[in-house]
CSV table of C-alpha atoms in Angstrom, one decimal:
chain,number,residue,atom,x,y,z
A,88,MET,CA,-14.2,4.6,7.1
A,89,SER,CA,-14.0,8.3,7.0
A,90,ASP,CA,-15.7,10.6,4.5
A,91,ASN,CA,-12.2,11.4,3.3
A,92,ASN,CA,-11.6,7.8,2.3
A,93,TYR,CA,-15.0,7.3,0.8
A,94,LYS,CA,-14.5,10.3,-1.5
A,95,THR,CA,-11.0,9.2,-2.4
A,96,LEU,CA,-12.2,5.7,-3.4
A,97,ARG,CA,-15.0,7.3,-5.4
A,98,SER,CA,-12.4,9.3,-7.3
A,99,TYR,CA,-10.5,6.1,-8.1
A,100,GLU,CA,-13.7,4.3,-9.1
A,101,GLY,CA,-14.5,6.9,-11.6
A,102,HIS,CA,-11.0,7.2,-13.1
A,103,ILE,CA,-9.6,3.7,-13.4
A,104,ASN,CA,-8.2,4.2,-16.9
A,105,GLU,CA,-6.7,7.6,-16.1
A,106,TYR,CA,-4.8,6.1,-13.1
A,107,ILE,CA,-3.5,3.1,-15.2
A,108,GLU,CA,-2.4,5.4,-18.0
A,109,GLY,CA,-0.7,7.8,-15.7
A,110,THR,CA,1.2,5.1,-13.7
A,111,PRO,CA,4.6,3.5,-14.8
A,112,LYS,CA,4.1,-0.1,-15.9
A,113,GLU,CA,7.5,-1.4,-14.8
A,114,VAL,CA,9.0,-1.7,-11.3
A,115,THR,CA,12.2,0.2,-11.4
A,116,GLY,CA,14.5,2.4,-9.3
A,117,ASP,CA,13.8,3.0,-5.6
A,118,VAL,CA,10.6,0.9,-5.7
A,119,LYS,CA,12.5,-2.1,-7.1
A,120,ARG,CA,15.1,-1.7,-4.4
A,121,TRP,CA,12.5,-1.5,-1.7
A,122,ILE,CA,10.6,-4.5,-2.9
A,123,ASP,CA,13.8,-6.5,-3.3
A,124,THR,CA,14.8,-5.7,0.3
A,125,THR,CA,11.3,-6.6,1.5
A,126,LEU,CA,11.6,-10.0,0.0
A,127,GLN,CA,15.0,-10.8,1.4
A,128,ASN,CA,14.9,-14.1,3.4
A,129,ILE,CA,11.2,-14.6,2.8
A,130,PRO,CA,10.6,-18.2,1.7
A,131,LEU,CA,9.0,-18.8,-1.6
A,132,ASP,CA,5.9,-20.5,0.0
A,133,ALA,CA,5.2,-17.4,2.1
A,134,SER,CA,1.7,-16.1,2.5
A,135,ILE,CA,1.6,-12.6,1.0
A,136,LEU,CA,-1.3,-10.2,1.0
A,137,GLU,CA,-1.3,-7.0,-1.0
A,138,PHE,CA,-3.6,-4.0,-0.3
A,139,GLY,CA,-4.3,-1.8,-3.2
A,140,SER,CA,-3.1,-4.0,-6.1
A,141,VAL,CA,-4.7,-1.6,-8.7
A,142,PHE,CA,-3.6,-3.1,-12.1
A,143,GLY,CA,-1.2,-5.6,-10.5
A,144,ARG,CA,2.2,-4.2,-11.4
A,145,ASP,CA,3.9,-4.8,-8.0
A,146,ALA,CA,2.2,-8.2,-7.5
A,147,SER,CA,3.4,-9.4,-10.9
A,148,TYR,CA,6.9,-8.3,-10.1
A,149,ILE,CA,6.9,-10.2,-6.8
A,150,GLU,CA,5.5,-13.3,-8.5
A,151,GLU,CA,8.3,-13.1,-11.0
A,152,MET,CA,10.5,-13.8,-8.0
A,153,GLY,CA,8.7,-17.1,-7.5
A,154,TYR,CA,6.1,-16.0,-4.9
A,155,CYS,CA,2.3,-16.1,-4.9
A,156,VAL,CA,0.4,-12.8,-4.0
A,157,GLN,CA,-3.2,-12.4,-2.9
A,158,ARG,CA,-4.3,-9.4,-5.0
A,159,THR,CA,-6.9,-7.1,-3.4
A,160,ASP,CA,-8.2,-3.6,-3.8
A,161,ALA,CA,-10.8,-1.4,-2.1
A,162,THR,CA,-11.9,-0.1,-5.5
A,163,GLN,CA,-14.2,-2.6,-7.4
A,164,GLY,CA,-13.1,-1.2,-10.7
A,165,PHE,CA,-9.5,-2.3,-10.1
A,166,VAL,CA,-10.7,-5.7,-8.9
A,167,ASP,CA,-12.7,-6.1,-12.1
A,168,TYR,CA,-9.7,-5.0,-14.2
A,169,LEU,CA,-7.5,-7.7,-12.5
A,170,ARG,CA,-10.1,-10.4,-13.0
A,171,GLY,CA,-10.6,-9.3,-16.6
A,172,HIS,CA,-6.8,-9.9,-17.1
A,173,GLY,CA,-6.9,-13.4,-15.7
A,174,TYR,CA,-5.9,-12.7,-12.1
A,175,ALA,CA,-7.6,-13.9,-8.9
A,176,ALA,CA,-8.6,-10.7,-7.0
A,177,TYR,CA,-11.1,-9.6,-4.4
A,178,GLN,CA,-12.4,-6.4,-2.9
A,179,LEU,CA,-10.9,-5.6,0.5
A,180,SER,CA,-10.8,-2.4,2.5
A,181,ALA,CA,-7.7,-2.2,4.7
A,182,ILE,CA,-9.7,0.0,7.1
A,183,THR,CA,-13.1,-1.7,7.5
A,184,ASP,CA,-12.5,-5.4,6.6
A,185,GLU,CA,-11.1,-7.9,9.0
A,186,LEU,CA,-8.1,-10.1,8.1
A,187,HIS,CA,-8.8,-13.7,8.9
A,188,ASP,CA,-5.5,-15.3,7.8
A,189,SER,CA,-1.9,-15.1,9.1
A,190,TYR,CA,0.6,-13.6,6.7
A,191,ASP,CA,4.4,-13.6,6.2
A,192,LEU,CA,4.1,-10.3,4.4
A,193,VAL,CA,1.5,-7.7,3.9
A,194,PHE,CA,2.4,-5.2,1.1
A,195,ALA,CA,0.8,-1.8,0.4
A,196,ASP,CA,2.4,0.5,-2.2
A,197,ALA,CA,0.8,4.1,-2.2
A,198,VAL,CA,-2.2,3.0,-0.1
A,199,LEU,CA,-1.8,4.2,3.5
A,200,LEU,CA,-1.0,7.7,2.3
A,201,HIS,CA,-4.8,8.2,1.8
A,202,PHE,CA,-5.6,7.4,5.4
A,203,THR,CA,-6.1,9.8,8.3
A,204,THR,CA,-3.9,9.4,11.3
A,205,GLU,CA,-6.6,7.4,13.1
A,206,GLU,CA,-7.2,5.2,10.1
A,207,MET,CA,-3.4,4.6,9.8
A,208,LYS,CA,-3.4,3.4,13.4
A,209,VAL,CA,-6.3,1.0,12.8
A,210,VAL,CA,-4.6,-0.5,9.8
A,211,LEU,CA,-1.2,-0.8,11.4
A,212,GLU,CA,-2.7,-2.6,14.4
A,213,LYS,CA,-4.9,-4.9,12.3
A,214,VAL,CA,-1.9,-5.9,10.1
A,215,PHE,CA,0.2,-6.5,13.2
A,216,ARG,CA,-2.3,-8.9,14.6
A,217,SER,CA,-2.5,-10.8,11.3
A,218,LEU,CA,1.3,-11.2,10.8
A,219,LYS,CA,3.1,-14.4,11.7
A,220,GLU,CA,5.9,-14.0,14.2
A,221,GLY,CA,8.7,-12.4,12.2
A,222,GLY,CA,6.3,-11.3,9.5
A,223,ARG,CA,6.7,-8.0,7.7
A,224,PHE,CA,4.5,-5.1,6.8
A,225,SER,CA,5.9,-3.2,3.8
A,226,PHE,CA,4.3,0.1,2.8
A,227,SER,CA,5.0,3.4,1.2
A,228,LEU,CA,4.0,6.9,2.2
A,229,LYS,CA,4.6,10.4,0.9
A,230,GLN,CA,7.0,12.5,3.0
A,231,GLY,CA,5.9,15.9,4.2
A,232,GLU,CA,3.8,17.7,6.7
A,233,GLY,CA,0.0,17.9,7.3
A,234,ASP,CA,-2.6,16.8,4.8
A,235,GLU,CA,-4.4,18.0,1.7
A,236,TRP,CA,-6.8,17.2,-1.1
A,237,SER,CA,-5.3,17.0,-4.6
A,238,ASP,CA,-6.8,16.7,-8.1
A,239,ALA,CA,-3.5,15.7,-9.6
A,240,LYS,CA,-3.3,12.7,-11.9
A,241,LEU,CA,-7.0,11.9,-11.9
A,242,GLY,CA,-8.6,15.3,-12.2
A,243,SER,CA,-10.7,14.3,-9.2
A,244,PRO,CA,-10.1,14.9,-5.5
A,245,ARG,CA,-8.0,12.5,-3.4
A,246,TYR,CA,-7.1,12.9,0.2
A,247,PHE,CA,-3.4,12.7,1.2
A,248,ARG,CA,-1.8,12.5,4.6
A,249,TYR,CA,1.9,13.3,4.7
A,250,TRP,CA,4.4,11.7,7.1
A,251,GLN,CA,7.9,12.3,8.6
A,252,GLU,CA,10.2,9.3,9.2
A,253,ASN,CA,10.3,9.8,13.0
A,254,ASP,CA,6.5,10.0,13.3
A,255,VAL,CA,6.1,6.7,11.4
A,256,ALA,CA,8.8,5.0,13.5
A,257,ASP,CA,7.2,6.2,16.7
A,258,LEU,CA,3.8,4.9,15.7
A,259,LEU,CA,5.1,1.6,14.6
A,260,SER,CA,7.1,1.2,17.9
A,261,VAL,CA,4.0,1.9,20.0
A,262,ILE,CA,2.0,-0.8,18.2
A,263,GLY,CA,4.8,-3.3,18.7
A,264,TYR,CA,6.7,-3.5,15.4
A,265,THR,CA,10.4,-4.1,15.6
A,266,ASP,CA,13.4,-4.1,13.3
A,267,MET,CA,12.1,-1.2,11.2
A,268,ALA,CA,13.8,0.1,8.0
A,269,ILE,CA,12.5,3.4,6.6
A,270,THR,CA,14.2,4.8,3.5
A,271,ASN,CA,13.7,7.8,1.4
A,272,GLY,CA,13.0,7.4,-2.3
A,273,SER,CA,11.1,8.4,-5.4
A,274,GLN,CA,8.2,6.8,-7.2
A,275,GLY,CA,6.5,7.4,-10.5
A,276,ARG,CA,6.7,10.6,-12.6
A,277,SER,CA,6.2,13.2,-9.8
A,278,ASN,CA,8.9,15.0,-7.8
A,279,ALA,CA,7.3,13.9,-4.5
A,280,LYS,CA,9.5,12.5,-1.8
A,281,TRP,CA,8.5,9.0,-0.5
A,282,LEU,CA,9.1,6.9,2.6
A,283,HIS,CA,9.5,3.2,1.9
A,284,VAL,CA,8.8,1.3,5.1
A,285,ILE,CA,9.6,-2.3,6.2
A,286,ALA,CA,8.5,-3.3,9.7
A,287,LYS,CA,8.6,-6.7,11.4
A,288,ARG,CA,6.4,-8.2,14.0
């Protein structure tokens, strides 16, 4: 884990309530369309892992469709929040922890955007190895160039790496993902442009 990621996680850890208060509680718009597309033709008994479950919004929406989601987060404060609200959850770092099961779907909304290019490669390769044949990795990134630190939303610094569609597609192809769908969209209350990615093994 880079110092960038450590500092970002520390910012989340110290501002759990601020993040929850500043994040929409319902799945709507482009996020809803992306998740609905992700779930197309996935059986209800599928094995689904979520990175970065935070307060459980997306996992709850997916479970409303009849699925079961393994909720995880790298931030202990979010894990404690989920457990305090009756959900099974455990701490998991997408970067440093190994994945020991095989999954039909790994889902990560607004998680990989905090990773450096090298961390992104590590996670994409790790997830690829953990997916069943035909399994999907569905994740979102902020669209743009370069990287930066931002105090927005939390009032505490978080690292962001921005991506262009072609760069994401090229990296996925090199690793071995196929049948990729990358769409533009919006999320939350900001004017940022997002990339919603669905890639199959």
